[in-house]
Amino acid sequence: MTIERIEHPTPPPGNMDAMLDALASQGWYEWPQALSPKLCQQLLQESEAYARADKLAPAGIGRGSIHQRNAEIRRDKIRWLDGKSLAQTQFLQQMAQMKDTLNQAFFLGLFEYEAHFARYEQGDFYKKHLDSFKGRANRMVTTVVYLNPDWQADWGGELVIWPRVSDLTDAANEPPDASTIEQPLARILPEMGKMVVFLSEDFPHEVLPTQHPRVSIAGWFRCNTSLGGIVDPAH
Ligand code: OGA
Ligand code: MN
């Protein structure tokens, strides 16, 4: 009997070092197999159970008192992670390690990670936005983990990453010509196990309308912007 090793055309798995290099040089990173398939399956099952039990809520925009729903901007339904299941615990542990690694590499002073499941039904989208605004330093690093097995390239639902805001401001001082028409930096398929990481204040991004249900966990490493010892509340 001969055993042949089948070569799968899978993308390189990526790793933490490559992530740090990419964040330093370009500010974002696409990490194709960041989470184990087993953990992804468990997280997906959990999120499907929430969807069936109607335990996902329409997402809003803004924080605290300026939080509002706006279906013109985003249509996904979400549920914040509470760390109560084994799968969530494992995921949050992995993210806590990543937080330590980011702090050691960049002295970012990240102190917390907040994350929610997000589900986009057919036709849902999230228009171009920033996750955090300069000067209001709070959300520093965005992560999005995708939980969609066998995602097809023609199903829409890509995450589109646009050029850095600072690069845009420079371009705005130049007279417009064809070469300054904005092109996306990346169009990323929401494939199971993939994690996208980017600097929250720097990169406008959007979720294109999806043709199939699309499940992800969006999360943010935050630094503490509390005043007078009052901890700035999460979400
Ligand atoms: C977000 C977001 C991107 C995605 O929730 O803020 O931009 O690909 N999500 O789900
Ligand atoms: Mn976002």
mmCIF file of C-alpha atoms and ligand atoms in Angstrom:
data_model
loop_
_atom_site.group_PDB
_atom_site.id
_atom_site.type_symbol
_atom_site.label_atom_id
_atom_site.label_comp_id
_atom_site.label_asym_id
_atom_site.label_seq_id
_atom_site.Cartn_x
_atom_site.Cartn_y
_atom_site.Cartn_z
ATOM 1 C CA MET A 1 0.000 0.000 0.000
ATOM 2 C CA THR A 2 1.265 3.451 -0.754
ATOM 3 C CA ILE A 3 0.140 6.503 1.090
ATOM 4 C CA GLU A 4 0.200 9.704 -0.821
ATOM 5 C CA ARG A 5 0.375 13.009 0.831
ATOM 6 C CA ILE A 6 -2.287 15.207 -0.693
ATOM 7 C CA GLU A 7 -1.202 18.781 -1.214
ATOM 8 C CA HIS A 8 -4.003 21.109 -0.241
ATOM 9 C CA PRO A 9 -3.990 24.538 -1.837
ATOM 10 C CA THR A 10 -4.530 26.128 1.564
ATOM 11 C CA PRO A 11 -3.070 29.549 2.230
ATOM 12 C CA PRO A 12 -0.121 29.795 4.630
ATOM 13 C CA PRO A 13 -1.378 29.672 8.220
ATOM 14 C CA GLY A 14 0.285 32.914 9.309
ATOM 15 C CA ASN A 15 1.529 33.421 12.812
ATOM 16 C CA MET A 16 1.913 35.891 15.648
ATOM 17 C CA ASP A 17 5.335 37.148 14.450
ATOM 18 C CA ALA A 18 4.037 37.805 10.959
ATOM 19 C CA MET A 19 1.074 39.612 12.521
ATOM 20 C CA LEU A 20 3.372 41.875 14.555
ATOM 21 C CA ASP A 21 5.530 42.623 11.488
ATOM 22 C CA ALA A 22 2.480 43.439 9.380
ATOM 23 C CA LEU A 23 0.909 45.647 12.045
ATOM 24 C CA ALA A 24 4.175 47.583 12.361
ATOM 25 C CA SER A 25 4.757 47.973 8.623
ATOM 26 C CA GLN A 26 1.235 48.324 7.178
ATOM 27 C CA GLY A 27 -1.157 48.500 10.137
ATOM 28 C CA TRP A 28 -3.269 45.481 9.225
ATOM 29 C CA TYR A 29 -2.952 41.723 8.816
ATOM 30 C CA GLU A 30 -4.984 38.873 7.351
ATOM 31 C CA TRP A 31 -4.305 35.684 9.315
ATOM 32 C CA PRO A 32 -5.873 32.770 7.439
ATOM 33 C CA GLN A 33 -5.908 30.084 10.153
ATOM 34 C CA ALA A 34 -5.692 31.908 13.430
ATOM 35 C CA LEU A 35 -8.135 29.729 15.364
ATOM 36 C CA SER A 36 -8.276 25.932 15.498
ATOM 37 C CA PRO A 37 -11.029 24.320 13.401
ATOM 38 C CA LYS A 38 -12.479 22.712 16.538
ATOM 39 C CA LEU A 39 -12.767 25.979 18.420
ATOM 40 C CA CYS A 40 -14.315 27.622 15.352
ATOM 41 C CA GLN A 41 -16.919 24.846 15.120
ATOM 42 C CA GLN A 42 -17.838 25.284 18.769
ATOM 43 C CA LEU A 43 -18.094 29.055 18.487
ATOM 44 C CA LEU A 44 -20.158 28.705 15.320
ATOM 45 C CA GLN A 45 -22.561 26.272 17.023
ATOM 46 C CA GLU A 46 -22.943 28.659 19.920
ATOM 47 C CA SER A 47 -23.687 31.574 17.663
ATOM 48 C CA GLU A 48 -26.187 29.482 15.630
ATOM 49 C CA ALA A 49 -27.941 28.538 18.866
ATOM 50 C CA TYR A 50 -28.232 32.229 19.813
ATOM 51 C CA ALA A 51 -29.666 32.992 16.373
ATOM 52 C CA ARG A 52 -32.268 30.193 16.631
ATOM 53 C CA ALA A 53 -33.273 31.277 20.147
ATOM 54 C CA ASP A 54 -33.631 34.887 18.990
ATOM 55 C CA LYS A 55 -30.891 35.973 21.387
ATOM 56 C CA LEU A 56 -29.088 38.242 18.937
ATOM 57 C CA ALA A 57 -30.005 41.936 18.999
ATOM 58 C CA PRO A 58 -29.873 44.547 16.224
ATOM 59 C CA ALA A 59 -26.492 46.238 16.374
ATOM 60 C CA GLY A 60 -26.154 49.944 17.042
ATOM 61 C CA ILE A 61 -23.533 52.581 16.398
ATOM 62 C CA GLY A 62 -21.730 54.711 18.975
ATOM 63 C CA ARG A 63 -21.160 54.029 22.655
ATOM 64 C CA GLY A 64 -22.943 54.763 25.888
ATOM 65 C CA SER A 65 -25.492 57.578 25.671
ATOM 66 C CA ILE A 66 -24.885 58.246 21.963
ATOM 67 C CA HIS A 67 -25.517 54.621 21.076
ATOM 68 C CA GLN A 68 -28.197 54.415 18.373
ATOM 69 C CA ARG A 69 -29.578 51.969 15.887
ATOM 70 C CA ASN A 70 -29.123 52.861 12.274
ATOM 71 C CA ALA A 71 -30.202 50.279 9.753
ATOM 72 C CA GLU A 72 -28.928 52.476 6.911
ATOM 73 C CA ILE A 73 -25.402 51.990 8.192
ATOM 74 C CA ARG A 74 -25.390 48.481 9.594
ATOM 75 C CA ARG A 75 -27.802 45.573 9.554
ATOM 76 C CA ASP A 76 -26.068 42.857 11.557
ATOM 77 C CA LYS A 77 -27.346 41.324 14.774
ATOM 78 C CA ILE A 78 -24.984 40.859 17.667
ATOM 79 C CA ARG A 79 -24.460 39.354 21.088
ATOM 80 C CA TRP A 80 -21.589 40.367 23.366
ATOM 81 C CA LEU A 81 -19.378 37.529 24.614
ATOM 82 C CA ASP A 82 -19.771 36.899 28.325
ATOM 83 C CA GLY A 83 -17.068 34.228 28.682
ATOM 84 C CA LYS A 84 -19.503 31.743 30.187
ATOM 85 C CA SER A 85 -19.048 28.822 27.783
ATOM 86 C CA LEU A 86 -15.925 26.708 27.392
ATOM 87 C CA ALA A 87 -15.510 27.827 23.779
ATOM 88 C CA GLN A 88 -15.741 31.496 24.747
ATOM 89 C CA THR A 89 -13.270 30.952 27.591
ATOM 90 C CA GLN A 90 -10.770 29.361 25.215
ATOM 91 C CA PHE A 91 -11.252 32.100 22.645
ATOM 92 C CA LEU A 92 -10.880 34.869 25.232
ATOM 93 C CA GLN A 93 -7.739 33.182 26.619
ATOM 94 C CA GLN A 94 -6.210 33.161 23.147
ATOM 95 C CA MET A 95 -7.073 36.833 22.765
ATOM 96 C CA ALA A 96 -5.619 37.641 26.202
ATOM 97 C CA GLN A 97 -2.332 36.096 25.065
ATOM 98 C CA MET A 98 -2.493 38.172 21.927
ATOM 99 C CA LYS A 99 -3.077 41.284 24.058
ATOM 100 C CA ASP A 100 0.078 40.535 26.091
ATOM 101 C CA THR A 101 2.063 39.998 22.895
ATOM 102 C CA LEU A 102 0.800 43.279 21.419
ATOM 103 C CA ASN A 103 1.615 45.151 24.632
ATOM 104 C CA GLN A 104 5.157 43.730 24.709
ATOM 105 C CA ALA A 105 5.763 44.577 21.056
ATOM 106 C CA PHE A 106 4.200 48.022 20.870
ATOM 107 C CA PHE A 107 3.724 49.326 24.450
ATOM 108 C CA LEU A 108 0.106 49.988 23.601
ATOM 109 C CA GLY A 109 -1.175 49.768 27.155
ATOM 110 C CA LEU A 110 -4.062 47.546 26.115
ATOM 111 C CA PHE A 111 -6.017 46.495 29.145
ATOM 112 C CA GLU A 112 -9.203 44.923 27.945
ATOM 113 C CA TYR A 113 -10.722 42.957 25.101
ATOM 114 C CA GLU A 114 -14.406 43.245 24.264
ATOM 115 C CA ALA A 115 -16.034 41.171 21.537
ATOM 116 C CA HIS A 116 -19.394 40.249 20.083
ATOM 117 C CA PHE A 117 -20.789 37.585 17.830
ATOM 118 C CA ALA A 118 -22.202 39.170 14.690
ATOM 119 C CA ARG A 119 -24.592 37.626 12.217
ATOM 120 C CA TYR A 120 -25.389 39.145 8.845
ATOM 121 C CA GLU A 121 -28.429 37.661 7.124
ATOM 122 C CA GLN A 122 -28.815 37.693 3.352
ATOM 123 C CA GLY A 123 -28.660 41.316 2.151
ATOM 124 C CA ASP A 124 -27.102 42.655 5.348
ATOM 125 C CA PHE A 125 -24.065 44.969 5.261
ATOM 126 C CA TYR A 126 -22.070 47.437 7.331
ATOM 127 C CA LYS A 127 -21.172 50.614 5.443
ATOM 128 C CA LYS A 128 -17.730 52.193 5.475
ATOM 129 C CA HIS A 129 -16.806 53.276 9.003
ATOM 130 C CA LEU A 130 -14.034 53.660 11.557
ATOM 131 C CA ASP A 131 -14.163 51.667 14.807
ATOM 132 C CA SER A 132 -12.513 54.433 16.800
ATOM 133 C CA PHE A 133 -11.737 58.100 16.415
ATOM 134 C CA LYS A 134 -8.396 59.758 16.955
ATOM 135 C CA GLY A 135 -8.070 61.682 20.184
ATOM 136 C CA ARG A 136 -10.730 59.496 21.761
ATOM 137 C CA ALA A 137 -8.193 56.696 22.062
ATOM 138 C CA ASN A 138 -10.066 53.743 23.374
ATOM 139 C CA ARG A 139 -10.461 51.022 20.814
ATOM 140 C CA MET A 140 -6.904 50.561 19.624
ATOM 141 C CA VAL A 141 -6.760 47.275 17.724
ATOM 142 C CA THR A 142 -9.684 45.616 15.941
ATOM 143 C CA THR A 143 -9.928 41.878 15.397
ATOM 144 C CA VAL A 144 -12.524 40.069 13.311
ATOM 145 C CA VAL A 145 -12.686 36.284 13.351
ATOM 146 C CA TYR A 146 -14.806 34.494 10.765
ATOM 147 C CA LEU A 147 -16.820 31.334 11.388
ATOM 148 C CA ASN A 148 -18.145 30.433 7.946
ATOM 149 C CA PRO A 149 -17.187 26.992 6.619
ATOM 150 C CA ASP A 150 -16.972 26.635 2.819
ATOM 151 C CA TRP A 151 -17.517 30.303 2.060
ATOM 152 C CA GLN A 152 -17.763 30.864 -1.698
ATOM 153 C CA ALA A 153 -15.960 33.750 -3.373
ATOM 154 C CA ASP A 154 -19.111 34.919 -5.187
ATOM 155 C CA TRP A 155 -21.311 35.183 -2.086
ATOM 156 C CA GLY A 156 -20.375 38.803 -1.358
ATOM 157 C CA GLY A 157 -19.923 39.667 2.306
ATOM 158 C CA GLU A 158 -16.272 40.630 1.897
ATOM 159 C CA LEU A 159 -14.592 42.877 4.408
ATOM 160 C CA VAL A 160 -13.160 45.774 2.401
ATOM 161 C CA ILE A 161 -10.258 47.639 3.991
ATOM 162 C CA TRP A 162 -9.701 51.192 2.719
ATOM 163 C CA PRO A 163 -6.461 53.219 2.888
ATOM 164 C CA ARG A 164 -5.422 54.785 6.180
ATOM 165 C CA VAL A 165 -7.190 57.964 7.179
ATOM 166 C CA SER A 166 -3.854 59.818 7.437
ATOM 167 C CA ASP A 167 -3.025 58.866 3.844
ATOM 168 C CA LEU A 168 -6.444 60.183 2.798
ATOM 169 C CA THR A 169 -5.863 63.546 4.462
ATOM 170 C CA ASP A 170 -2.599 63.901 2.522
ATOM 171 C CA ALA A 171 -4.361 62.970 -0.710
ATOM 172 C CA ALA A 172 -7.123 65.508 -0.024
ATOM 173 C CA ASN A 173 -4.593 68.361 -0.414
ATOM 174 C CA GLU A 174 -3.678 67.233 -3.908
ATOM 175 C CA PRO A 175 -5.781 68.119 -6.978
ATOM 176 C CA PRO A 176 -7.841 65.014 -7.825
ATOM 177 C CA ASP A 177 -6.693 62.967 -10.773
ATOM 178 C CA ALA A 178 -7.223 59.376 -11.797
ATOM 179 C CA SER A 179 -4.285 58.159 -9.738
ATOM 180 C CA THR A 180 -5.764 59.484 -6.489
ATOM 181 C CA ILE A 181 -9.090 57.694 -6.891
ATOM 182 C CA GLU A 182 -9.248 55.551 -3.851
ATOM 183 C CA GLN A 183 -8.648 51.842 -4.228
ATOM 184 C CA PRO A 184 -9.277 49.363 -1.429
ATOM 185 C CA LEU A 185 -6.242 47.857 0.241
ATOM 186 C CA ALA A 186 -7.894 44.467 0.562
ATOM 187 C CA ARG A 187 -11.127 42.577 -0.023
ATOM 188 C CA ILE A 188 -11.243 39.751 2.463
ATOM 189 C CA LEU A 189 -13.476 36.679 2.307
ATOM 190 C CA PRO A 190 -15.039 35.768 5.692
ATOM 191 C CA GLU A 191 -13.616 32.252 5.748
ATOM 192 C CA MET A 192 -13.736 29.984 8.803
ATOM 193 C CA GLY A 193 -10.737 30.354 11.110
ATOM 194 C CA LYS A 194 -9.459 33.572 9.566
ATOM 195 C CA MET A 195 -8.655 36.574 11.756
ATOM 196 C CA VAL A 196 -8.234 40.093 10.422
ATOM 197 C CA VAL A 197 -6.343 42.515 12.660
ATOM 198 C CA PHE A 198 -6.025 46.262 12.111
ATOM 199 C CA LEU A 199 -5.404 49.537 13.928
ATOM 200 C CA SER A 200 -8.880 50.736 14.886
ATOM 201 C CA GLU A 201 -8.288 54.472 14.425
ATOM 202 C CA ASP A 202 -6.574 54.218 11.075
ATOM 203 C CA PHE A 203 -8.522 52.064 8.665
ATOM 204 C CA PRO A 204 -12.009 52.769 7.317
ATOM 205 C CA HIS A 205 -13.617 49.456 6.404
ATOM 206 C CA GLU A 206 -16.961 48.026 5.365
ATOM 207 C CA VAL A 207 -18.841 44.763 5.000
ATOM 208 C CA LEU A 208 -20.306 44.339 1.518
ATOM 209 C CA PRO A 209 -23.888 42.999 1.280
ATOM 210 C CA THR A 210 -23.808 39.278 1.800
ATOM 211 C CA GLN A 211 -25.816 36.712 -0.131
ATOM 212 C CA HIS A 212 -25.635 34.088 2.618
ATOM 213 C CA PRO A 213 -25.742 34.231 6.404
ATOM 214 C CA ARG A 214 -22.325 35.409 7.589
ATOM 215 C CA VAL A 215 -21.062 34.815 11.116
ATOM 216 C CA SER A 216 -18.118 36.488 12.812
ATOM 217 C CA ILE A 217 -16.728 37.642 16.139
ATOM 218 C CA ALA A 218 -15.692 41.289 16.042
ATOM 219 C CA GLY A 219 -13.518 42.395 18.936
ATOM 220 C CA TRP A 220 -11.480 45.326 20.170
ATOM 221 C CA PHE A 221 -8.418 45.680 22.347
ATOM 222 C CA ARG A 222 -8.981 48.825 24.362
ATOM 223 C CA CYS A 223 -6.787 51.062 26.415
ATOM 224 C CA ASN A 224 -8.149 52.646 29.554
ATOM 225 C CA THR A 225 -9.361 56.187 28.968
ATOM 226 C CA SER A 226 -10.903 56.522 32.401
ATOM 227 C CA LEU A 227 -10.838 59.860 34.201
ATOM 228 C CA GLY A 228 -10.683 60.263 37.944
ATOM 229 C CA GLY A 229 -10.428 56.542 38.532
ATOM 230 C CA ILE A 230 -13.767 55.778 36.907
ATOM 231 C CA VAL A 231 -13.253 52.923 34.512
ATOM 232 C CA ASP A 232 -14.627 53.666 31.061
ATOM 233 C CA PRO A 233 -17.369 51.057 30.615
ATOM 234 C CA ALA A 234 -17.144 48.495 27.831
ATOM 235 C CA HIS A 235 -19.754 48.766 25.042
HETATM 236 C C1 OGA B 1 -17.503 45.744 12.919
HETATM 237 C C2 OGA B 1 -16.956 45.340 11.605
HETATM 238 C C3 OGA B 1 -16.309 43.616 10.062
HETATM 239 C C4 OGA B 1 -16.632 42.218 9.625
HETATM 240 O O1 OGA B 1 -18.240 44.957 13.539
HETATM 241 O O2 OGA B 1 -17.202 46.883 13.363
HETATM 242 O O3 OGA B 1 -16.425 46.192 10.943
HETATM 243 O O4 OGA B 1 -15.975 41.750 8.681
HETATM 244 N N1 OGA B 1 -17.005 44.047 11.202
HETATM 245 O O5 OGA B 1 -17.531 41.576 10.187
HETATM 246 MN MN MN B 2 -15.845 47.909 12.151
#
